[in-house]
mmCIF file of N, CA, C and O in Angstrom:
data_model
loop_
_atom_site.group_PDB
_atom_site.id
_atom_site.type_symbol
_atom_site.label_atom_id
_atom_site.label_comp_id
_atom_site.label_asym_id
_atom_site.label_seq_id
_atom_site.Cartn_x
_atom_site.Cartn_y
_atom_site.Cartn_z
ATOM 1 N N LEU A 1027 -2.937 -8.017 15.351
ATOM 2 C CA LEU A 1027 -2.880 -6.562 15.211
ATOM 3 C C LEU A 1027 -4.042 -6.052 14.359
ATOM 4 O O LEU A 1027 -4.688 -5.078 14.721
ATOM 5 N N MET A 1028 -4.312 -6.719 13.246
ATOM 6 C CA MET A 1028 -5.410 -6.277 12.372
ATOM 7 C C MET A 1028 -6.751 -6.351 13.106
ATOM 8 O O MET A 1028 -7.572 -5.448 12.993
ATOM 9 N N ALA A 1029 -6.962 -7.413 13.865
ATOM 10 C CA ALA A 1029 -8.214 -7.553 14.609
ATOM 11 C C ALA A 1029 -8.350 -6.449 15.640
ATOM 12 O O ALA A 1029 -9.434 -5.878 15.813
ATOM 13 N N ALA A 1030 -7.263 -6.111 16.307
ATOM 14 C CA ALA A 1030 -7.294 -5.053 17.319
ATOM 15 C C ALA A 1030 -7.568 -3.693 16.685
ATOM 16 O O ALA A 1030 -8.342 -2.891 17.217
ATOM 17 N N ILE A 1031 -6.965 -3.444 15.540
ATOM 18 C CA ILE A 1031 -7.204 -2.172 14.838
ATOM 19 C C ILE A 1031 -8.665 -2.085 14.411
ATOM 20 O O ILE A 1031 -9.334 -1.071 14.628
ATOM 21 N N ALA A 1032 -9.172 -3.155 13.801
ATOM 22 C CA ALA A 1032 -10.569 -3.163 13.343
ATOM 23 C C ALA A 1032 -11.536 -3.012 14.513
ATOM 24 O O ALA A 1032 -12.529 -2.290 14.413
ATOM 25 N N ALA A 1033 -11.240 -3.671 15.617
ATOM 26 C CA ALA A 1033 -12.127 -3.596 16.784
ATOM 27 C C ALA A 1033 -12.097 -2.213 17.420
ATOM 28 O O ALA A 1033 -13.109 -1.748 17.962
ATOM 29 N N GLY A 1034 -10.978 -1.531 17.329
ATOM 30 C CA GLY A 1034 -10.834 -0.228 17.978
ATOM 31 C C GLY A 1034 -11.208 0.955 17.111
ATOM 32 O O GLY A 1034 -11.245 2.084 17.583
ATOM 33 N N TRP A 1035 -11.512 0.726 15.843
ATOM 34 C CA TRP A 1035 -11.798 1.836 14.926
ATOM 35 C C TRP A 1035 -13.287 2.049 14.781
ATOM 36 O O TRP A 1035 -14.049 1.158 14.429
ATOM 37 N N SER A 1036 -13.696 3.258 15.053
ATOM 38 C CA SER A 1036 -15.057 3.681 14.817
ATOM 39 C C SER A 1036 -14.960 4.920 13.942
ATOM 40 O O SER A 1036 -14.476 5.963 14.394
ATOM 41 N N ALA A 1037 -15.368 4.807 12.704
ATOM 42 C CA ALA A 1037 -15.176 5.874 11.733
ATOM 43 C C ALA A 1037 -16.025 7.097 12.028
ATOM 44 O O ALA A 1037 -17.245 7.041 11.941
ATOM 45 N N PRO A 1038 -15.394 8.214 12.386
ATOM 46 C CA PRO A 1038 -16.142 9.461 12.516
ATOM 47 C C PRO A 1038 -16.626 9.915 11.132
ATOM 48 O O PRO A 1038 -16.039 9.522 10.126
ATOM 49 N N PRO A 1039 -17.657 10.723 11.064
ATOM 50 C CA PRO A 1039 -18.154 11.187 9.762
ATOM 51 C C PRO A 1039 -17.037 11.832 8.937
ATOM 52 O O PRO A 1039 -16.257 12.642 9.441
ATOM 53 N N GLY A 1040 -16.949 11.429 7.694
ATOM 54 C CA GLY A 1040 -15.965 12.000 6.785
ATOM 55 C C GLY A 1040 -14.555 11.466 6.960
ATOM 56 O O GLY A 1040 -13.626 11.979 6.351
ATOM 57 N N ARG A 1041 -14.371 10.449 7.771
ATOM 58 C CA ARG A 1041 -13.030 9.890 8.017
ATOM 59 C C ARG A 1041 -12.992 8.426 7.592
ATOM 60 O O ARG A 1041 -13.983 7.717 7.669
ATOM 61 N N ALA A 1042 -11.808 7.996 7.190
ATOM 62 C CA ALA A 1042 -11.590 6.600 6.835
ATOM 63 C C ALA A 1042 -10.213 6.195 7.337
ATOM 64 O O ALA A 1042 -9.362 7.046 7.606
ATOM 65 N N LEU A 1043 -9.992 4.911 7.443
ATOM 66 C CA LEU A 1043 -8.715 4.377 7.906
ATOM 67 C C LEU A 1043 -8.289 3.253 6.986
ATOM 68 O O LEU A 1043 -9.090 2.384 6.636
ATOM 69 N N ALA A 1044 -7.032 3.281 6.589
ATOM 70 C CA ALA A 1044 -6.447 2.196 5.798
ATOM 71 C C ALA A 1044 -5.144 1.780 6.458
ATOM 72 O O ALA A 1044 -4.391 2.628 6.948
ATOM 73 N N VAL A 1045 -4.881 0.488 6.473
ATOM 74 C CA VAL A 1045 -3.644 -0.067 7.000
ATOM 75 C C VAL A 1045 -2.851 -0.586 5.812
ATOM 76 O O VAL A 1045 -3.347 -1.419 5.044
ATOM 77 N N CYS A 1046 -1.633 -0.086 5.628
ATOM 78 C CA CYS A 1046 -0.795 -0.517 4.506
ATOM 79 C C CYS A 1046 0.316 -1.417 5.027
ATOM 80 O O CYS A 1046 1.110 -1.003 5.873
ATOM 81 N N VAL A 1047 0.349 -2.636 4.506
ATOM 82 C CA VAL A 1047 1.250 -3.672 5.002
ATOM 83 C C VAL A 1047 2.257 -4.072 3.929
ATOM 84 O O VAL A 1047 2.045 -3.817 2.742
ATOM 85 N N PRO A 1048 3.364 -4.720 4.329
ATOM 86 C CA PRO A 1048 4.307 -5.248 3.336
ATOM 87 C C PRO A 1048 3.620 -6.289 2.450
ATOM 88 O O PRO A 1048 2.674 -6.969 2.875
ATOM 89 N N TYR A 1049 4.088 -6.440 1.218
ATOM 90 C CA TYR A 1049 3.475 -7.346 0.251
ATOM 91 C C TYR A 1049 3.177 -8.743 0.794
ATOM 92 O O TYR A 1049 2.087 -9.268 0.549
ATOM 93 N N PRO A 1050 4.108 -9.383 1.529
ATOM 94 C CA PRO A 1050 3.816 -10.760 1.978
ATOM 95 C C PRO A 1050 2.599 -10.861 2.905
ATOM 96 O O PRO A 1050 2.054 -11.946 3.084
ATOM 97 N N TYR A 1051 2.156 -9.744 3.477
ATOM 98 C CA TYR A 1051 1.041 -9.778 4.418
ATOM 99 C C TYR A 1051 -0.268 -9.262 3.832
ATOM 100 O O TYR A 1051 -1.256 -9.114 4.551
ATOM 101 N N LEU A 1052 -0.303 -9.005 2.541
ATOM 102 C CA LEU A 1052 -1.530 -8.497 1.931
ATOM 103 C C LEU A 1052 -2.689 -9.480 2.063
ATOM 104 O O LEU A 1052 -3.822 -9.071 2.312
ATOM 105 N N VAL A 1053 -2.419 -10.762 1.914
ATOM 106 C CA VAL A 1053 -3.486 -11.759 2.016
ATOM 107 C C VAL A 1053 -4.081 -11.746 3.419
ATOM 108 O O VAL A 1053 -5.305 -11.761 3.584
ATOM 109 N N GLN A 1054 -3.220 -11.704 4.439
ATOM 110 C CA GLN A 1054 -3.724 -11.684 5.812
ATOM 111 C C GLN A 1054 -4.494 -10.401 6.095
ATOM 112 O O GLN A 1054 -5.529 -10.434 6.757
ATOM 113 N N ALA A 1055 -4.006 -9.267 5.617
ATOM 114 C CA ALA A 1055 -4.719 -8.004 5.827
ATOM 115 C C ALA A 1055 -6.075 -8.041 5.142
ATOM 116 O O ALA A 1055 -7.079 -7.636 5.722
ATOM 117 N N GLN A 1056 -6.111 -8.547 3.922
ATOM 118 C CA GLN A 1056 -7.372 -8.658 3.192
ATOM 119 C C GLN A 1056 -8.358 -9.531 3.965
ATOM 120 O O GLN A 1056 -9.522 -9.166 4.145
ATOM 121 N N ALA A 1057 -7.901 -10.674 4.432
ATOM 122 C CA ALA A 1057 -8.773 -11.596 5.159
ATOM 123 C C ALA A 1057 -9.255 -11.002 6.481
ATOM 124 O O ALA A 1057 -10.426 -11.114 6.832
ATOM 125 N N ALA A 1058 -8.357 -10.354 7.188
ATOM 126 C CA ALA A 1058 -8.698 -9.830 8.512
ATOM 127 C C ALA A 1058 -9.588 -8.597 8.449
ATOM 128 O O ALA A 1058 -10.366 -8.344 9.363
ATOM 129 N N LEU A 1059 -9.474 -7.821 7.373
ATOM 130 C CA LEU A 1059 -10.166 -6.531 7.336
ATOM 131 C C LEU A 1059 -11.328 -6.466 6.350
ATOM 132 O O LEU A 1059 -12.052 -5.469 6.313
ATOM 133 N N SER A 1060 -11.541 -7.506 5.565
ATOM 134 C CA SER A 1060 -12.540 -7.446 4.494
ATOM 135 C C SER A 1060 -13.954 -7.150 4.974
ATOM 136 O O SER A 1060 -14.720 -6.513 4.272
ATOM 137 N N SER A 1061 -14.308 -7.578 6.154
ATOM 138 C CA SER A 1061 -15.673 -7.330 6.640
ATOM 139 C C SER A 1061 -15.700 -6.253 7.726
ATOM 140 O O SER A 1061 -16.626 -6.204 8.526
ATOM 141 N N THR A 1062 -14.702 -5.389 7.730
ATOM 142 C CA THR A 1062 -14.613 -4.311 8.721
ATOM 143 C C THR A 1062 -14.614 -2.968 8.002
ATOM 144 O O THR A 1062 -14.425 -2.914 6.781
ATOM 145 N N PRO A 1063 -14.749 -1.864 8.726
ATOM 146 C CA PRO A 1063 -14.675 -0.554 8.079
ATOM 147 C C PRO A 1063 -13.242 -0.100 7.795
ATOM 148 O O PRO A 1063 -13.024 0.964 7.238
ATOM 149 N N VAL A 1064 -12.259 -0.933 8.148
ATOM 150 C CA VAL A 1064 -10.854 -0.577 7.925
ATOM 151 C C VAL A 1064 -10.411 -1.108 6.564
ATOM 152 O O VAL A 1064 -10.555 -2.290 6.267
ATOM 153 N N ALA A 1065 -9.876 -0.228 5.731
ATOM 154 C CA ALA A 1065 -9.372 -0.612 4.414
ATOM 155 C C ALA A 1065 -7.927 -1.099 4.553
ATOM 156 O O ALA A 1065 -7.287 -0.889 5.574
ATOM 157 N N TRP A 1066 -7.422 -1.714 3.495
ATOM 158 C CA TRP A 1066 -6.051 -2.220 3.520
ATOM 159 C C TRP A 1066 -5.360 -1.863 2.210
ATOM 160 O O TRP A 1066 -5.997 -1.629 1.185
ATOM 161 N N GLY A 1067 -4.030 -1.812 2.283
ATOM 162 C CA GLY A 1067 -3.259 -1.477 1.097
ATOM 163 C C GLY A 1067 -1.813 -1.919 1.236
ATOM 164 O O GLY A 1067 -1.430 -2.538 2.224
ATOM 165 N N ALA A 1068 -1.013 -1.577 0.235
ATOM 166 C CA ALA A 1068 0.393 -1.963 0.165
ATOM 167 C C ALA A 1068 1.291 -0.801 0.601
ATOM 168 O O ALA A 1068 0.913 0.365 0.509
ATOM 169 N N GLN A 1069 2.482 -1.142 1.042
ATOM 170 C CA GLN A 1069 3.422 -0.124 1.501
ATOM 171 C C GLN A 1069 4.167 0.561 0.359
ATOM 172 O O GLN A 1069 4.846 1.561 0.586
ATOM 173 N N ASP A 1070 4.052 0.041 -0.847
ATOM 174 C CA ASP A 1070 4.721 0.659 -1.998
ATOM 175 C C ASP A 1070 4.085 0.108 -3.259
ATOM 176 O O ASP A 1070 3.327 -0.866 -3.217
ATOM 177 N N VAL A 1071 4.374 0.722 -4.384
ATOM 178 C CA VAL A 1071 3.911 0.265 -5.683
ATOM 179 C C VAL A 1071 4.970 0.673 -6.706
ATOM 180 O O VAL A 1071 5.635 1.694 -6.553
ATOM 181 N N SER A 1072 5.130 -0.136 -7.727
ATOM 182 C CA SER A 1072 6.115 0.158 -8.765
ATOM 183 C C SER A 1072 5.666 1.335 -9.623
ATOM 184 O O SER A 1072 4.467 1.545 -9.827
ATOM 185 N N GLU A 1073 6.624 2.061 -10.144
ATOM 186 C CA GLU A 1073 6.280 3.128 -11.085
ATOM 187 C C GLU A 1073 6.054 2.581 -12.492
ATOM 188 O O GLU A 1073 5.589 3.285 -13.373
ATOM 189 N N HIS A 1074 6.366 1.290 -12.705
ATOM 190 C CA HIS A 1074 6.217 0.658 -14.013
ATOM 191 C C HIS A 1074 4.887 -0.096 -14.084
ATOM 192 O O HIS A 1074 4.571 -0.880 -13.203
ATOM 193 N N ALA A 1075 4.131 0.132 -15.143
ATOM 194 C CA ALA A 1075 2.844 -0.534 -15.309
ATOM 195 C C ALA A 1075 3.015 -2.006 -15.665
ATOM 196 O O ALA A 1075 2.199 -2.844 -15.290
ATOM 197 N N SER A 1076 4.088 -2.327 -16.371
ATOM 198 C CA SER A 1076 4.350 -3.716 -16.754
ATOM 199 C C SER A 1076 5.813 -3.838 -17.163
ATOM 200 O O SER A 1076 6.522 -2.847 -17.268
ATOM 201 N N GLY A 1077 6.228 -5.052 -17.371
ATOM 202 C CA GLY A 1077 7.604 -5.292 -17.798
ATOM 203 C C GLY A 1077 8.362 -6.134 -16.795
ATOM 204 O O GLY A 1077 7.844 -6.486 -15.738
ATOM 205 N N ALA A 1078 9.596 -6.447 -17.145
ATOM 206 C CA ALA A 1078 10.446 -7.307 -16.321
ATOM 207 C C ALA A 1078 11.195 -6.462 -15.287
ATOM 208 O O ALA A 1078 12.306 -6.012 -15.531
ATOM 209 N N TYR A 1079 10.564 -6.226 -14.163
ATOM 210 C CA TYR A 1079 11.158 -5.456 -13.072
ATOM 211 C C TYR A 1079 11.125 -6.333 -11.821
ATOM 212 O O TYR A 1079 10.207 -6.240 -11.000
ATOM 213 N N THR A 1080 12.120 -7.198 -11.719
ATOM 214 C CA THR A 1080 12.172 -8.193 -10.658
ATOM 215 C C THR A 1080 11.975 -7.567 -9.287
ATOM 216 O O THR A 1080 12.629 -6.591 -8.940
ATOM 217 N N GLY A 1081 11.055 -8.136 -8.520
ATOM 218 C CA GLY A 1081 10.796 -7.672 -7.161
ATOM 219 C C GLY A 1081 9.798 -6.540 -7.071
ATOM 220 O O GLY A 1081 9.365 -6.186 -5.980
ATOM 221 N N GLU A 1082 9.417 -5.971 -8.181
ATOM 222 C CA GLU A 1082 8.466 -4.870 -8.187
ATOM 223 C C GLU A 1082 7.036 -5.401 -8.284
ATOM 224 O O GLU A 1082 6.789 -6.451 -8.872
ATOM 225 N N VAL A 1083 6.095 -4.664 -7.723
ATOM 226 C CA VAL A 1083 4.683 -5.014 -7.811
ATOM 227 C C VAL A 1083 3.963 -3.822 -8.437
ATOM 228 O O VAL A 1083 3.995 -2.713 -7.901
ATOM 229 N N SER A 1084 3.337 -4.054 -9.586
ATOM 230 C CA SER A 1084 2.673 -2.964 -10.300
ATOM 231 C C SER A 1084 1.312 -2.640 -9.694
ATOM 232 O O SER A 1084 0.719 -3.458 -8.990
ATOM 233 N N ALA A 1085 0.820 -1.463 -10.015
ATOM 234 C CA ALA A 1085 -0.510 -1.062 -9.553
ATOM 235 C C ALA A 1085 -1.565 -2.016 -10.098
ATOM 236 O O ALA A 1085 -2.507 -2.375 -9.387
ATOM 237 N N GLY A 1086 -1.391 -2.467 -11.337
ATOM 238 C CA GLY A 1086 -2.339 -3.405 -11.928
ATOM 239 C C GLY A 1086 -2.421 -4.711 -11.157
ATOM 240 O O GLY A 1086 -3.497 -5.269 -10.982
ATOM 241 N N MET A 1087 -1.270 -5.202 -10.699
ATOM 242 C CA MET A 1087 -1.253 -6.433 -9.904
ATOM 243 C C MET A 1087 -1.993 -6.225 -8.591
ATOM 244 O O MET A 1087 -2.750 -7.086 -8.153
ATOM 245 N N LEU A 1088 -1.770 -5.084 -7.957
ATOM 246 C CA LEU A 1088 -2.435 -4.796 -6.684
ATOM 247 C C LEU A 1088 -3.948 -4.676 -6.874
ATOM 248 O O LEU A 1088 -4.726 -5.221 -6.094
ATOM 249 N N VAL A 1089 -4.367 -3.985 -7.916
ATOM 250 C CA VAL A 1089 -5.790 -3.819 -8.196
ATOM 251 C C VAL A 1089 -6.435 -5.167 -8.488
ATOM 252 O O VAL A 1089 -7.535 -5.461 -8.010
ATOM 253 N N GLU A 1090 -5.746 -6.003 -9.253
ATOM 254 C CA GLU A 1090 -6.249 -7.340 -9.574
ATOM 255 C C GLU A 1090 -6.527 -8.149 -8.304
ATOM 256 O O GLU A 1090 -7.444 -8.953 -8.252
ATOM 257 N N PHE A 1091 -5.740 -7.900 -7.291
ATOM 258 C CA PHE A 1091 -5.876 -8.599 -6.020
ATOM 259 C C PHE A 1091 -6.947 -7.977 -5.129
ATOM 260 O O PHE A 1091 -7.348 -8.534 -4.122
ATOM 261 N N GLY A 1092 -7.404 -6.780 -5.487
ATOM 262 C CA GLY A 1092 -8.434 -6.109 -4.696
ATOM 263 C C GLY A 1092 -7.895 -4.987 -3.834
ATOM 264 O O GLY A 1092 -8.622 -4.383 -3.051
ATOM 265 N N CYS A 1093 -6.632 -4.678 -3.994
ATOM 266 C CA CYS A 1093 -5.988 -3.608 -3.216
ATOM 267 C C CYS A 1093 -6.384 -2.253 -3.801
ATOM 268 O O CYS A 1093 -6.333 -2.058 -5.011
ATOM 269 N N ARG A 1094 -6.768 -1.333 -2.939
ATOM 270 C CA ARG A 1094 -7.184 0.002 -3.396
ATOM 271 C C ARG A 1094 -6.221 1.101 -2.997
ATOM 272 O O ARG A 1094 -6.351 2.233 -3.454
ATOM 273 N N TYR A 1095 -5.262 0.795 -2.123
ATOM 274 C CA TYR A 1095 -4.368 1.828 -1.607
ATOM 275 C C TYR A 1095 -2.915 1.383 -1.649
ATOM 276 O O TYR A 1095 -2.621 0.194 -1.527
ATOM 277 N N ALA A 1096 -2.018 2.344 -1.816
ATOM 278 C CA ALA A 1096 -0.581 2.103 -1.705
ATOM 279 C C ALA A 1096 0.074 3.416 -1.274
ATOM 280 O O ALA A 1096 -0.366 4.497 -1.657
ATOM 281 N N ILE A 1097 1.096 3.288 -0.480
ATOM 282 C CA ILE A 1097 1.846 4.464 -0.032
ATOM 283 C C ILE A 1097 2.878 4.815 -1.096
ATOM 284 O O ILE A 1097 3.628 3.945 -1.548
ATOM 285 N N VAL A 1098 2.926 6.066 -1.497
ATOM 286 C CA VAL A 1098 3.989 6.556 -2.380
ATOM 287 C C VAL A 1098 4.588 7.800 -1.750
ATOM 288 O O VAL A 1098 3.897 8.554 -1.056
ATOM 289 N N GLY A 1099 5.878 7.989 -1.950
ATOM 290 C CA GLY A 1099 6.546 9.185 -1.445
ATOM 291 C C GLY A 1099 6.949 9.119 0.016
ATOM 292 O O GLY A 1099 7.298 10.136 0.613
ATOM 293 N N HIS A 1100 6.936 7.942 0.604
ATOM 294 C CA HIS A 1100 7.312 7.816 2.016
ATOM 295 C C HIS A 1100 8.775 8.210 2.191
ATOM 296 O O HIS A 1100 9.622 7.932 1.346
ATOM 297 N N SER A 1101 9.072 8.860 3.296
ATOM 298 C CA SER A 1101 10.427 9.362 3.539
ATOM 299 C C SER A 1101 11.479 8.257 3.513
ATOM 300 O O SER A 1101 12.605 8.479 3.048
ATOM 301 N N GLU A 1102 11.134 7.063 3.984
ATOM 302 C CA GLU A 1102 12.102 5.962 3.955
ATOM 303 C C GLU A 1102 12.422 5.553 2.523
ATOM 304 O O GLU A 1102 13.575 5.257 2.200
ATOM 305 N N ARG A 1103 11.425 5.509 1.649
ATOM 306 C CA ARG A 1103 11.676 5.181 0.242
ATOM 307 C C ARG A 1103 12.538 6.258 -0.407
ATOM 308 O O ARG A 1103 13.414 5.962 -1.203
ATOM 309 N N ARG A 1104 12.278 7.491 -0.061
ATOM 310 C CA ARG A 1104 13.073 8.581 -0.623
ATOM 311 C C ARG A 1104 14.522 8.510 -0.127
ATOM 312 O O ARG A 1104 15.460 8.648 -0.907
ATOM 313 N N GLN A 1105 14.700 8.278 1.159
ATOM 314 C CA GLN A 1105 16.036 8.275 1.751
ATOM 315 C C GLN A 1105 16.864 7.053 1.351
ATOM 316 O O GLN A 1105 18.014 7.178 0.953
ATOM 317 N N PHE A 1106 16.284 5.861 1.466
ATOM 318 C CA PHE A 1106 17.064 4.643 1.285
ATOM 319 C C PHE A 1106 17.018 4.055 -0.120
ATOM 320 O O PHE A 1106 17.887 3.285 -0.504
ATOM 321 N N PHE A 1107 15.984 4.401 -0.904
ATOM 322 C CA PHE A 1107 15.851 3.826 -2.234
ATOM 323 C C PHE A 1107 15.888 4.872 -3.337
ATOM 324 O O PHE A 1107 15.743 4.542 -4.507
ATOM 325 N N GLY A 1108 16.050 6.135 -2.967
ATOM 326 C CA GLY A 1108 16.197 7.192 -3.951
ATOM 327 C C GLY A 1108 14.930 7.560 -4.699
ATOM 328 O O GLY A 1108 15.011 8.066 -5.820
ATOM 329 N N ASP A 1109 13.766 7.313 -4.119
ATOM 330 C CA ASP A 1109 12.526 7.717 -4.775
ATOM 331 C C ASP A 1109 12.464 9.241 -4.868
ATOM 332 O O ASP A 1109 12.287 9.936 -3.878
ATOM 333 N N SER A 1110 12.633 9.742 -6.071
ATOM 334 C CA SER A 1110 12.632 11.184 -6.327
ATOM 335 C C SER A 1110 11.206 11.654 -6.605
ATOM 336 O O SER A 1110 10.283 10.839 -6.755
ATOM 337 N N ASP A 1111 11.045 12.957 -6.751
ATOM 338 C CA ASP A 1111 9.719 13.495 -7.088
ATOM 339 C C ASP A 1111 9.166 12.891 -8.385
ATOM 340 O O ASP A 1111 7.996 12.517 -8.429
ATOM 341 N N PRO A 1112 9.990 12.781 -9.466
ATOM 342 C CA PRO A 1112 9.455 12.158 -10.684
ATOM 343 C C PRO A 1112 9.048 10.688 -10.492
ATOM 344 O O PRO A 1112 8.040 10.240 -11.054
ATOM 345 N N ILE A 1113 9.790 9.944 -9.685
ATOM 346 C CA ILE A 1113 9.433 8.549 -9.416
ATOM 347 C C ILE A 1113 8.132 8.478 -8.621
ATOM 348 O O ILE A 1113 7.233 7.685 -8.922
ATOM 349 N N VAL A 1114 8.015 9.327 -7.606
ATOM 350 C CA VAL A 1114 6.789 9.350 -6.793
ATOM 351 C C VAL A 1114 5.593 9.727 -7.673
ATOM 352 O O VAL A 1114 4.518 9.128 -7.564
ATOM 353 N N ALA A 1115 5.782 10.703 -8.559
ATOM 354 C CA ALA A 1115 4.695 11.103 -9.464
ATOM 355 C C ALA A 1115 4.303 9.949 -10.380
ATOM 356 O O ALA A 1115 3.110 9.718 -10.622
ATOM 357 N N ALA A 1116 5.281 9.193 -10.889
ATOM 358 C CA ALA A 1116 4.993 8.054 -11.753
ATOM 359 C C ALA A 1116 4.236 6.969 -10.978
ATOM 360 O O ALA A 1116 3.314 6.360 -11.511
ATOM 361 N N LYS A 1117 4.627 6.740 -9.734
ATOM 362 C CA LYS A 1117 3.924 5.753 -8.910
ATOM 363 C C LYS A 1117 2.486 6.191 -8.674
ATOM 364 O O LYS A 1117 1.568 5.376 -8.714
ATOM 365 N N ALA A 1118 2.273 7.462 -8.416
ATOM 366 C CA ALA A 1118 0.921 7.973 -8.157
ATOM 367 C C ALA A 1118 0.036 7.854 -9.385
ATOM 368 O O ALA A 1118 -1.151 7.562 -9.274
ATOM 369 N N ARG A 1119 0.627 8.048 -10.561
ATOM 370 C CA ARG A 1119 -0.153 7.907 -11.806
ATOM 371 C C ARG A 1119 -0.575 6.474 -11.994
ATOM 372 O O ARG A 1119 -1.621 6.147 -12.444
#
């Protein structure tokens, strides 16, 4: 899928494309897209910068890995996990 997306994307002026994948697939996305014009990112990020939050991935961890993008405020996170406006704002910060 990543190869097909990269092969089919031709960036128009002023446009960019990023594919955000679940955490277990970040390594594959990074490998598949690193030499293409398609960026990659995570499907979520923790609102906590550090601490014992089992299962959470902080922005610092993602940046350390080379990730530049993460989705925050997605309707599914809001509906099923209760991500409120303050939580989304904390994740964005």
